[in-house]
PDB file of C-alpha atoms in Angstrom:
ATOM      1  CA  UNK A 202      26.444   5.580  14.814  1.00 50.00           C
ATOM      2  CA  UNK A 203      27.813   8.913  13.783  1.00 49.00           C
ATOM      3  CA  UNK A 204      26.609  12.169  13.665  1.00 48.00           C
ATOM      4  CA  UNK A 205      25.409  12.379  10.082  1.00 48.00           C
ATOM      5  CA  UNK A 206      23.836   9.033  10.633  1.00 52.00           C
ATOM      6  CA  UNK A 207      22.210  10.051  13.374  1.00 49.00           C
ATOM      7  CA  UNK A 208      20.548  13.180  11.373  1.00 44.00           C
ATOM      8  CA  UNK A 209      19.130  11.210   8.738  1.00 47.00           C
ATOM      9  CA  UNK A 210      17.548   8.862  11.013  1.00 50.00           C
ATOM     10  CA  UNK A 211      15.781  11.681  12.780  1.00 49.00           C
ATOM     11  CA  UNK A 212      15.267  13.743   9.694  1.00 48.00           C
ATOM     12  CA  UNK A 213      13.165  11.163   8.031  1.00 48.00           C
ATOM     13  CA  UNK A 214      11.704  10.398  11.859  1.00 52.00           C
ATOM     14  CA  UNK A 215      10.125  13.615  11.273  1.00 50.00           C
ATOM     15  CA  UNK A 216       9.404  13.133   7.323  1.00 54.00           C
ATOM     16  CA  UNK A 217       7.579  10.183   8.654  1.00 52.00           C
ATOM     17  CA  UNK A 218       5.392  11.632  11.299  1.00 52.00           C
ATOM     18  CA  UNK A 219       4.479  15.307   9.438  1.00 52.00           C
ATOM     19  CA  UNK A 220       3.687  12.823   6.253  1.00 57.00           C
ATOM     20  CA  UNK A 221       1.117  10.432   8.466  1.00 57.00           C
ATOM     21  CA  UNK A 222      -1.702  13.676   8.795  1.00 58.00           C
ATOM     22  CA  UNK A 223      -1.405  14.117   4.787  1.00 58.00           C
ATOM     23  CA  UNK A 224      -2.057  10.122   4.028  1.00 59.00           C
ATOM     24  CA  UNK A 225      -4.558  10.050   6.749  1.00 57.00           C
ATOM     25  CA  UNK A 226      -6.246  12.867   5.147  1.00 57.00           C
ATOM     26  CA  UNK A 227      -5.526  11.079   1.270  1.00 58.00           C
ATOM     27  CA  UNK A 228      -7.602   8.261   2.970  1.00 54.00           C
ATOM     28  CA  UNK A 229     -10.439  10.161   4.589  1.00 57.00           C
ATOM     29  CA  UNK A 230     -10.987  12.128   0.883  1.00 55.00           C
ATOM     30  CA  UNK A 231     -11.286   8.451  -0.692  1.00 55.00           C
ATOM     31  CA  UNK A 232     -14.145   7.122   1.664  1.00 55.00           C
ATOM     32  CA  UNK A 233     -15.904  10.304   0.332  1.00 54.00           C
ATOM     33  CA  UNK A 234     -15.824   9.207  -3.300  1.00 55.00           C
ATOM     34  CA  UNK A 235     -18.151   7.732  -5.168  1.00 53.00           C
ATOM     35  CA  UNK A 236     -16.823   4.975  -6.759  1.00 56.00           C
ATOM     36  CA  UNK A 237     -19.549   5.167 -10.037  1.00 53.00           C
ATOM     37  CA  UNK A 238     -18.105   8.841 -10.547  1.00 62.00           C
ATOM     38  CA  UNK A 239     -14.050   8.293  -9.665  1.00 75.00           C
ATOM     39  CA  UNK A 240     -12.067   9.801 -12.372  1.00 88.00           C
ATOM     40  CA  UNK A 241      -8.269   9.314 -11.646  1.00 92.00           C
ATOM     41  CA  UNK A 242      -6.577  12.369 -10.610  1.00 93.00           C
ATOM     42  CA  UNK A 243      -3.211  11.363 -11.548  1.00 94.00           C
ATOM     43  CA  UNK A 244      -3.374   8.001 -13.396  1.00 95.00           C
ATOM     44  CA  UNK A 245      -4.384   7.522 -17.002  1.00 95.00           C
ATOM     45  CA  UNK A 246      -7.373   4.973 -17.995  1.00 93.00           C
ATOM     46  CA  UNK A 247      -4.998   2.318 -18.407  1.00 94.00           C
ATOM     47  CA  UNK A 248      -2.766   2.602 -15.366  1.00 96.00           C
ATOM     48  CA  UNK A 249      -5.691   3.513 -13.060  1.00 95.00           C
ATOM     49  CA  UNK A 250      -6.801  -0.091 -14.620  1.00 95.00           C
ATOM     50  CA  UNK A 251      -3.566  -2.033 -13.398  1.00 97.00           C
ATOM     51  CA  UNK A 252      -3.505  -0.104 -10.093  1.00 96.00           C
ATOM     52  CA  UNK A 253      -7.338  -1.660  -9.630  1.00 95.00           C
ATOM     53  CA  UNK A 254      -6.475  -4.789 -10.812  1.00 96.00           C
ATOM     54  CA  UNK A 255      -3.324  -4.948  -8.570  1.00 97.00           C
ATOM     55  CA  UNK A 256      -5.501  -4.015  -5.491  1.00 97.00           C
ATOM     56  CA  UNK A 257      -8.077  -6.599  -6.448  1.00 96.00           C
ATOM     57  CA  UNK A 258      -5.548  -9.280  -6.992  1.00 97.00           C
ATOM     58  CA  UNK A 259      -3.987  -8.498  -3.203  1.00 96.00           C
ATOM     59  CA  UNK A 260      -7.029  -8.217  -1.653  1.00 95.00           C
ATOM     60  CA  UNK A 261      -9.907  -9.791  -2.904  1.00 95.00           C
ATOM     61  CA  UNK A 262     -13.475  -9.330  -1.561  1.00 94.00           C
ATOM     62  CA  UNK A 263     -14.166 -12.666   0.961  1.00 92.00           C
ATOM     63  CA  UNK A 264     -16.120 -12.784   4.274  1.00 92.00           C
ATOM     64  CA  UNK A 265     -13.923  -9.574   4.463  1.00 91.00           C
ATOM     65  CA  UNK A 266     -14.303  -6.101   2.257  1.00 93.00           C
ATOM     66  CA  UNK A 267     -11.960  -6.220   0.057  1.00 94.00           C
ATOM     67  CA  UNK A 268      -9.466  -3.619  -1.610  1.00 94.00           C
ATOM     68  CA  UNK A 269     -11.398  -1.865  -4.058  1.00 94.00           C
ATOM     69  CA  UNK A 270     -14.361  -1.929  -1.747  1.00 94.00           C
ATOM     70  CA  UNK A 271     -12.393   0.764   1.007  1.00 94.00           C
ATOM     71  CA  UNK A 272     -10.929   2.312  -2.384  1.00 94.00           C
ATOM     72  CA  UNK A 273      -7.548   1.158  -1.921  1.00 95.00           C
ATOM     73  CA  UNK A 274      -7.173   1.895  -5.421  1.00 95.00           C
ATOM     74  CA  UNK A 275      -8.752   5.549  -5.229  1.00 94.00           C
ATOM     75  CA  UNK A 276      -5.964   6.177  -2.244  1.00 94.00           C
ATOM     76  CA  UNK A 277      -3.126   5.500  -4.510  1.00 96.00           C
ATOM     77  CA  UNK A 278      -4.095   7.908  -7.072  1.00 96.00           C
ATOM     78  CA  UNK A 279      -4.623  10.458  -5.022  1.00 95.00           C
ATOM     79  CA  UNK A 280      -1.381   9.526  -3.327  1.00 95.00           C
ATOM     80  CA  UNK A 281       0.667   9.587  -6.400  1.00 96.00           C
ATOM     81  CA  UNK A 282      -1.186  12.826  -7.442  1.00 95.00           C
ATOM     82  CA  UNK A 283      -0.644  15.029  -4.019  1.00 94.00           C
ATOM     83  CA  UNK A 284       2.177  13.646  -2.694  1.00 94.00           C
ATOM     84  CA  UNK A 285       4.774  12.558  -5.284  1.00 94.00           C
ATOM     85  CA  UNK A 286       7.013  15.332  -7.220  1.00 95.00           C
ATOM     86  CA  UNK A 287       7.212  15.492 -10.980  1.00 95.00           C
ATOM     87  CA  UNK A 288       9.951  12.995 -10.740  1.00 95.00           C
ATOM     88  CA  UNK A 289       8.073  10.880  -9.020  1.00 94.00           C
ATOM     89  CA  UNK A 290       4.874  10.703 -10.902  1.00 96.00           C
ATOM     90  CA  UNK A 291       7.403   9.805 -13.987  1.00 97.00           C
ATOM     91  CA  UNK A 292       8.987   7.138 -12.304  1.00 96.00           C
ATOM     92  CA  UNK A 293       5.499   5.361 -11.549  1.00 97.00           C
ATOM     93  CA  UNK A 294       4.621   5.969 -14.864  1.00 97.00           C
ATOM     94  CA  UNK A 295       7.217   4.523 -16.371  1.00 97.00           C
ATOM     95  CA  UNK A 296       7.301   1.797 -13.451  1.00 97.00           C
ATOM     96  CA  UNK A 297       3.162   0.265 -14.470  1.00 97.00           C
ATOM     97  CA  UNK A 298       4.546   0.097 -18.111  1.00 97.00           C
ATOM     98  CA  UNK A 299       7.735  -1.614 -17.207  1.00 97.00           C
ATOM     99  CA  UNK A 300       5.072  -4.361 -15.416  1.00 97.00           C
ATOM    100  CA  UNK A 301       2.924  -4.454 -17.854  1.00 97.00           C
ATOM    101  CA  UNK A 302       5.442  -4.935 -20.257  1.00 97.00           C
ATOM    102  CA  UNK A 303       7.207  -7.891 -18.291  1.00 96.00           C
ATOM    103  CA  UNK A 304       3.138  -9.091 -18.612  1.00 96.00           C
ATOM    104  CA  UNK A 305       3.032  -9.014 -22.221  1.00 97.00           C
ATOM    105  CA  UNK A 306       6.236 -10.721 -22.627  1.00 96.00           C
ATOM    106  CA  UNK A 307       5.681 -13.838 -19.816  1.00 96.00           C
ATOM    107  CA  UNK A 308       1.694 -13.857 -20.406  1.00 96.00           C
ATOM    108  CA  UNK A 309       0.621 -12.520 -23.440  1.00 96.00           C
ATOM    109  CA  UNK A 310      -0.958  -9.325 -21.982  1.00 96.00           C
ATOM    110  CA  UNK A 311      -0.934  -6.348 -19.402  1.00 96.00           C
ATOM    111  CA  UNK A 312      -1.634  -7.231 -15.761  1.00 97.00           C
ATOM    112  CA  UNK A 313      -5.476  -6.305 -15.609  1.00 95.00           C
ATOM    113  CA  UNK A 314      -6.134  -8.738 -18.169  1.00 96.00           C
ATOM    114  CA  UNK A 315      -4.044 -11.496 -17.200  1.00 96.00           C
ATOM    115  CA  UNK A 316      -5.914 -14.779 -15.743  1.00 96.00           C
ATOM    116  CA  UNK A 317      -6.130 -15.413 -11.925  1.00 96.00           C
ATOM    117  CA  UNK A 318      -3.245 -17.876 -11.940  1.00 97.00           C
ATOM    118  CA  UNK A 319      -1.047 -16.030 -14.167  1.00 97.00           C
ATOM    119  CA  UNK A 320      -1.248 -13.071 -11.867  1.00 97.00           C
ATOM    120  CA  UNK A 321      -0.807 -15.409  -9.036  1.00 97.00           C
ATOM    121  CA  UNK A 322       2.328 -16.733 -10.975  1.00 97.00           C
ATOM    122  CA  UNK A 323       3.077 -12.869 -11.721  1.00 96.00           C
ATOM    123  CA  UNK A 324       3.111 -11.762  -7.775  1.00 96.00           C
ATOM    124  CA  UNK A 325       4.914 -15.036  -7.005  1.00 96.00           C
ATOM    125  CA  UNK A 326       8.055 -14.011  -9.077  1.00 96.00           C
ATOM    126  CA  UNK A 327       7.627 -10.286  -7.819  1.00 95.00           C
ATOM    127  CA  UNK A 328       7.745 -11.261  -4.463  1.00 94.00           C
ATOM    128  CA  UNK A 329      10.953 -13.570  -5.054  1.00 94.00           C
ATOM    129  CA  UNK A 330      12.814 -11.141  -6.789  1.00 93.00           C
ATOM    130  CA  UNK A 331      11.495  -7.278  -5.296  1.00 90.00           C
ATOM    131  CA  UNK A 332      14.144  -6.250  -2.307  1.00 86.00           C
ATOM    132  CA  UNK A 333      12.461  -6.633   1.115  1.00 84.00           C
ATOM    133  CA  UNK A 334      12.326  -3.684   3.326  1.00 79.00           C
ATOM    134  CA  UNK A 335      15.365  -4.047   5.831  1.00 76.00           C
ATOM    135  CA  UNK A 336      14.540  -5.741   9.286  1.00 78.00           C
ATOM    136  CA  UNK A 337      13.812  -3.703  12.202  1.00 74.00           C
ATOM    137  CA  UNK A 338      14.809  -3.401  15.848  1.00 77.00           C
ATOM    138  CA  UNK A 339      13.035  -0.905  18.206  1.00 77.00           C
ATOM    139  CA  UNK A 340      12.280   1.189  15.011  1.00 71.00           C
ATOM    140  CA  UNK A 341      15.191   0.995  13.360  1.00 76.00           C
ATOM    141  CA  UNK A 342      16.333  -0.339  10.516  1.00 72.00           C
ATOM    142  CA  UNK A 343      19.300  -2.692  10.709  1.00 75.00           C
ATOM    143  CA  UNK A 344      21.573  -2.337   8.097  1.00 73.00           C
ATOM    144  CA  UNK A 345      21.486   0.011   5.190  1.00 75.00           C
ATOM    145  CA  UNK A 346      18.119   0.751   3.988  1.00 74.00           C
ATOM    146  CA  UNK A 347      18.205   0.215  -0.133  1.00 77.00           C
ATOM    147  CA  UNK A 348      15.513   1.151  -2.341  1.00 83.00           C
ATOM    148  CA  UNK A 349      12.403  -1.487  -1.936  1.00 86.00           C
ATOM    149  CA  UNK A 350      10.888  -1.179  -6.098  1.00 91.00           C
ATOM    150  CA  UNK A 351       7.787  -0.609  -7.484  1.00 95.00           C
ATOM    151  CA  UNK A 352       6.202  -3.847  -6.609  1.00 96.00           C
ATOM    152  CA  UNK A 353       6.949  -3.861  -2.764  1.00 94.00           C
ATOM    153  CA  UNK A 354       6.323  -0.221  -2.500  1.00 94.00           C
ATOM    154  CA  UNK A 355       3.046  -0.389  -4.109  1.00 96.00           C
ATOM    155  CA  UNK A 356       1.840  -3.598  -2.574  1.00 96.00           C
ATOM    156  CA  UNK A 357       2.898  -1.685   1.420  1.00 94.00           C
ATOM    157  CA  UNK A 358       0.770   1.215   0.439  1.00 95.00           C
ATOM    158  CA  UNK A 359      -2.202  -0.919  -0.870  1.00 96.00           C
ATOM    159  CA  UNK A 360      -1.621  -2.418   2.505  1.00 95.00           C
ATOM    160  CA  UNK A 361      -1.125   0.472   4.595  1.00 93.00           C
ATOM    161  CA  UNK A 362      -4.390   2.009   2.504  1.00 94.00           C
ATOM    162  CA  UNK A 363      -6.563  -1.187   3.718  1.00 93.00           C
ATOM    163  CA  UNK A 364      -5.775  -1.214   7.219  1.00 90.00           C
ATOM    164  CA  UNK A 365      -6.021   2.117   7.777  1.00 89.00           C
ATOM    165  CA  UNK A 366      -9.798   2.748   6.468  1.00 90.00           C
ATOM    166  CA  UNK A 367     -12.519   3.607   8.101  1.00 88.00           C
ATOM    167  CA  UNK A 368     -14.126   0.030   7.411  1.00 88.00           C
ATOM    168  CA  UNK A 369     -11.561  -2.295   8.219  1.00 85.00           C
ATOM    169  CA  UNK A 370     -10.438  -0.446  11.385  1.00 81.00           C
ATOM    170  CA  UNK A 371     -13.801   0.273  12.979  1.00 83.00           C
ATOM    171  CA  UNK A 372     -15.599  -2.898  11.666  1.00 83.00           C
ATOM    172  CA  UNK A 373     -13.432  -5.863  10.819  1.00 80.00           C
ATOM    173  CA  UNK A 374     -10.302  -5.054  13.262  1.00 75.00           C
ATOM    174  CA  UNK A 375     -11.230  -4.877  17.108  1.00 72.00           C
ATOM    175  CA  UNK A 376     -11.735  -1.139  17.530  1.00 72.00           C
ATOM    176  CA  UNK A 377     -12.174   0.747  21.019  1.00 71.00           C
ATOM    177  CA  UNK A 378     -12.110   4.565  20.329  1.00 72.00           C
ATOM    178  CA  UNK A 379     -11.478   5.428  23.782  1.00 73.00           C
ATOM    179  CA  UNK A 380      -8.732   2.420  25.065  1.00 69.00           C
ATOM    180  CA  UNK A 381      -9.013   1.531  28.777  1.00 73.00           C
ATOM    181  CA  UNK A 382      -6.351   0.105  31.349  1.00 76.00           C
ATOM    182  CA  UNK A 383      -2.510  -0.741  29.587  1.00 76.00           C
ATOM    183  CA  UNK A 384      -1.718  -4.688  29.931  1.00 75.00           C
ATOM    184  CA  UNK A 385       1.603  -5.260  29.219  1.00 77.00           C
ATOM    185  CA  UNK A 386       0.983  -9.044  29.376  1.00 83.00           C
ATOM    186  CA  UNK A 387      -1.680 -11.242  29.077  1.00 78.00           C
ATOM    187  CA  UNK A 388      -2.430 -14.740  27.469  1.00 82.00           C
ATOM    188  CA  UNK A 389      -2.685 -14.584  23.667  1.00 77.00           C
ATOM    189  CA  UNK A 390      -5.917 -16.079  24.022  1.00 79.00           C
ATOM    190  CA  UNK A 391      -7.513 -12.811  25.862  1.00 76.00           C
ATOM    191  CA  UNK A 392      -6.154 -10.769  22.652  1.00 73.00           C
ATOM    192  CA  UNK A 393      -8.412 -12.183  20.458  1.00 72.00           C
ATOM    193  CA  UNK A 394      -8.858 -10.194  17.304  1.00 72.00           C
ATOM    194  CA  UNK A 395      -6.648  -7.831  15.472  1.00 73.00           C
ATOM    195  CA  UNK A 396      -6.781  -4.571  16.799  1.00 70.00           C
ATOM    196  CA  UNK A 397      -6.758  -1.385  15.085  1.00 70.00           C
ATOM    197  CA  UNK A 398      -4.355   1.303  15.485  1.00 61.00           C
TER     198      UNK A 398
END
C-alpha cells in the first residue's frame, strides 16, 4: 500500500468515527418524534412516501417492531436533511424519481403503490443488479471500493437505522449496558441471541 493509499484509508477512518456521534444523535432526535405530527424535513410528500414504503417493504412489522415503528423512515430524512450537501440532497432527489420511474415503466406505478409481490419482484432485481459493498478483511476493504447506488445505500442505512434504535437494541437484541468478563471463545450455543452493539 502506498502512502496516498494509506491517507485515504485513515482519512475516511476518521470521517467514519467523527460521523457515528452525528447519526447517533439523527437517531436519538427520531425516537423523540411523534409519528401523528412528522413533517419531513428534507423530503417532499411524495418521496417521504417511497422512503416509508421502502422501509416498510424491508422491514415489516412481525413478532418483531418493524421499520416504521423505530422511525427508520423519520432517520433518513433527517439524515438526508443534516448531513448531505446540496449536491447530495439533488442526487437523492433525482435518485427516488429515477425508482419510481423504473416503477411506472415495469409496474404501472411508483413504488409506494406498487403490490406486495411487485415490490418483492422490484427489490429482487435491485438486489441483482445494485453493486455490493466490497468484502472486508480486518476492516478493510479488499479491492477498490466503487460507488454502492441508491438502492444498496439506502437499504444499509434503513438497516443501520433499525439496529441501532433504542427498541431493537435494548429490547429485541440481547442488551447488557454494563458488559462483564471478555470470552474469546465459547460454544455457539451459550451466545444465544443477537447482541447489541
Amino acid at each position: 500500500m502506498n502512502r496516498r493509499d494509506a491517507l485515504k484509508k485513515s482519512a475516511l477512518a476518521l470521517g467514519a468515527a467523527a460521523g457515528a456521534p452525528t447519526l447517533l444523535s439523527l437517531l436519538q432526535a427520531c425516537a423523540n418524534t411523534d409519528r401523528l405530527s412528522w413533517t419531513p424535513e428534507f423530503l417532499k410528500e411524495d418521496q417521504a412516501r417511497f422512503i416509508s414504503a421502502f422501509v416498510d417493504f424491508l422491514l415489516p412489522k412481525t413478532e418483531t417492531p418493524g421499520g416504521l415503528e423505530v422511525k427508520a423512515d423519520v432517520f433518513i430524512d433527517l439524515m438526508y436533511a443534516r448531513t448531505y450537501d446540496e449536491g447530495g440532497q439533488k442526487q437523492v432527489e433525482s435518485d427516488i424519481e429515477a425508482f419510481n420511474a423504473d416503477c411506472k415503466t415495469k409496474y404501472g406505478k411508483v413504488f409506494a403503490d406498487l403490490s406486495a409481490a411487485d415490490k418483492a419482484a422490484c427489490f429482487k432485481e435491485h438486489e441483482a443488479n445494485s453493486p455490493k459493498f466490497p468484502k472486508k478483511v480486518w476492516g478493510g476493504d479488499v479491492g477498490p471500493r466503487e460507488p454502492v447506488g441508491f438502492y444498496r445505500g439506502l437499504k444499509s442505512s434503513v438497516l443501520w437505522a433499525y439496529f441501532s434504535s433504542e427498541e431493537i437494541g435494548k429490547n429485541v437484541l440481547s442488551y447488557d449496558p454494563i458488559p462483564g468478563e471478555f470470552r474469546g471463545c465459547m460454544p455457539l450455543s451459550e451466545v444465544g441471541n443477537t447482541w447489541s452493539l
